[in-house]
């Protein structure tokens, strides 16, 4: 039987005449050097053993891999891609982190496609739904990048850094996807419908229908902000978030969770300004209309969205419950899994909020806002939706490549050293 521990290879009755084992003890650590012509055969036997790699304690892996109050269930950062994929079905301390954002991809997709079945909805590929598709892309990339980062980060120390750089980038892209949906569907003068072959603004109406809100609904200062600065501000803030969060993996390590949580509070505040405006101002729909009834649920979904975000922030910063009982919640029930669950619930309520506003718009053949005081709101185009996301994603990818290069310079030598010191396969 061959037992391979953290820093030692102990050989028992494996061609004793051909293999000489020298045990070196220094500073309490056991280093074992194996010599002999049959060493290659031993390595081949290990590679073909077909047994899963052992899970380790926090003392058996590089400090870079460890998490606060999580003591067991670690994977050594030398897994192959196949080993990483198979670890999704093993009780590691990352298994729950993977599934709590991978399964929600299918749940979100199920509720998302319902928007295309709403009464009066145009075809799914019409410009009216461009912002909705960009929102879907943002959420899909966020959930997939997060789940894959937790699954694949044990391939090496460098890959671990790159995985989470991508994770931060997709979170930022998601905030801009949300902003595009807010702008076109929850904007204080939102109203784009598909009429024939053209995008027509509800602002093009020549007359106010009975029951329309007064002309004082719009605040000119807010109109200037929404028309000119809202989307650019969302993009700039998203880029700042990527830079800040990536930096926390190389600097400010002690307070990284607090910094990341607070950093993502800023894009939430910027992106949600259309919702804040709608909550403080009067409804753009006549009180007797079906659109008004449909849009009244928006506030409930938004408050729930905020509640789940708040709870997720508490889990992420406090590290509860594992802080109270280190080692007890290593595999299931630790704070990051609850953080994932709460963030997805917040996204789900956000989706329901956007769908409620889309439904309200589709139920109203005319937008009940006075055209005299407000300029025309242009409809969504490929450039104003997909173009914005493409430009943002290109910038984010550039930032990720820069930080990945720096990570390779820092952790590349450590990765190579670990590969020499520790065999690639381990057998208990």
mmCIF file with all atom_site columns, C-alpha atoms in Angstrom, residues 172 175-176 179 229-244 263 266-267 270 388 392 395-396 399:
data_model
loop_
_atom_site.group_PDB
_atom_site.id
_atom_site.type_symbol
_atom_site.label_atom_id
_atom_site.label_alt_id
_atom_site.label_comp_id
_atom_site.label_asym_id
_atom_site.label_entity_id
_atom_site.label_seq_id
_atom_site.pdbx_PDB_ins_code
_atom_site.Cartn_x
_atom_site.Cartn_y
_atom_site.Cartn_z
_atom_site.occupancy
_atom_site.B_iso_or_equiv
_atom_site.pdbx_formal_charge
_atom_site.auth_seq_id
_atom_site.auth_comp_id
_atom_site.auth_asym_id
_atom_site.auth_atom_id
_atom_site.pdbx_PDB_model_num
ATOM 1  C CA . UNK A 1 172 ? -19.872 44.226 -13.026 1.00 0.00 ? 172 UNK A CA 1
ATOM 2  C CA . UNK A 1 175 ? -24.938 45.576 -13.152 1.00 0.00 ? 175 UNK A CA 1
ATOM 3  C CA . UNK A 1 176 ? -24.802 47.254 -16.567 1.00 0.00 ? 176 UNK A CA 1
ATOM 4  C CA . UNK A 1 179 ? -29.093 49.275 -15.908 1.00 0.00 ? 179 UNK A CA 1
ATOM 5  C CA . UNK A 1 229 ? -25.293 60.266 -17.890 1.00 0.00 ? 229 UNK A CA 1
ATOM 6  C CA . UNK A 1 230 ? -27.142 57.231 -16.546 1.00 0.00 ? 230 UNK A CA 1
ATOM 7  C CA . UNK A 1 231 ? -25.734 54.468 -18.796 1.00 0.00 ? 231 UNK A CA 1
ATOM 8  C CA . UNK A 1 232 ? -22.197 55.989 -19.009 1.00 0.00 ? 232 UNK A CA 1
ATOM 9  C CA . UNK A 1 233 ? -22.131 56.283 -15.204 1.00 0.00 ? 233 UNK A CA 1
ATOM 10 C CA . UNK A 1 234 ? -23.198 52.644 -14.838 1.00 0.00 ? 234 UNK A CA 1
ATOM 11 C CA . UNK A 1 235 ? -20.362 51.568 -17.136 1.00 0.00 ? 235 UNK A CA 1
ATOM 12 C CA . UNK A 1 236 ? -17.713 53.671 -15.394 1.00 0.00 ? 236 UNK A CA 1
ATOM 13 C CA . UNK A 1 237 ? -18.779 52.429 -11.966 1.00 0.00 ? 237 UNK A CA 1
ATOM 14 C CA . UNK A 1 238 ? -18.708 48.826 -13.235 1.00 0.00 ? 238 UNK A CA 1
ATOM 15 C CA . UNK A 1 239 ? -15.115 49.280 -14.396 1.00 0.00 ? 239 UNK A CA 1
ATOM 16 C CA . UNK A 1 240 ? -14.148 50.800 -11.036 1.00 0.00 ? 240 UNK A CA 1
ATOM 17 C CA . UNK A 1 241 ? -15.656 47.774 -9.311  1.00 0.00 ? 241 UNK A CA 1
ATOM 18 C CA . UNK A 1 242 ? -13.634 45.331 -11.399 1.00 0.00 ? 242 UNK A CA 1
ATOM 19 C CA . UNK A 1 243 ? -10.411 47.203 -10.691 1.00 0.00 ? 243 UNK A CA 1
ATOM 20 C CA . UNK A 1 244 ? -11.109 47.407 -6.960  1.00 0.00 ? 244 UNK A CA 1
ATOM 21 C CA . UNK A 1 263 ? -17.633 48.384 -3.715  1.00 0.00 ? 263 UNK A CA 1
ATOM 22 C CA . UNK A 1 266 ? -22.084 51.771 -5.550  1.00 0.00 ? 266 UNK A CA 1
ATOM 23 C CA . UNK A 1 267 ? -23.308 50.176 -8.820  1.00 0.00 ? 267 UNK A CA 1
ATOM 24 C CA . UNK A 1 270 ? -26.415 54.045 -9.548  1.00 0.00 ? 270 UNK A CA 1
ATOM 25 C CA . UNK A 1 388 ? -22.702 49.051 -24.865 1.00 0.00 ? 388 UNK A CA 1
ATOM 26 C CA . UNK A 1 392 ? -17.870 47.145 -21.550 1.00 0.00 ? 392 UNK A CA 1
ATOM 27 C CA . UNK A 1 395 ? -12.728 46.757 -21.315 1.00 0.00 ? 395 UNK A CA 1
ATOM 28 C CA . UNK A 1 396 ? -13.322 44.220 -18.549 1.00 0.00 ? 396 UNK A CA 1
ATOM 29 C CA . UNK A 1 399 ? -8.474  44.492 -17.112 1.00 0.00 ? 399 UNK A CA 1
#
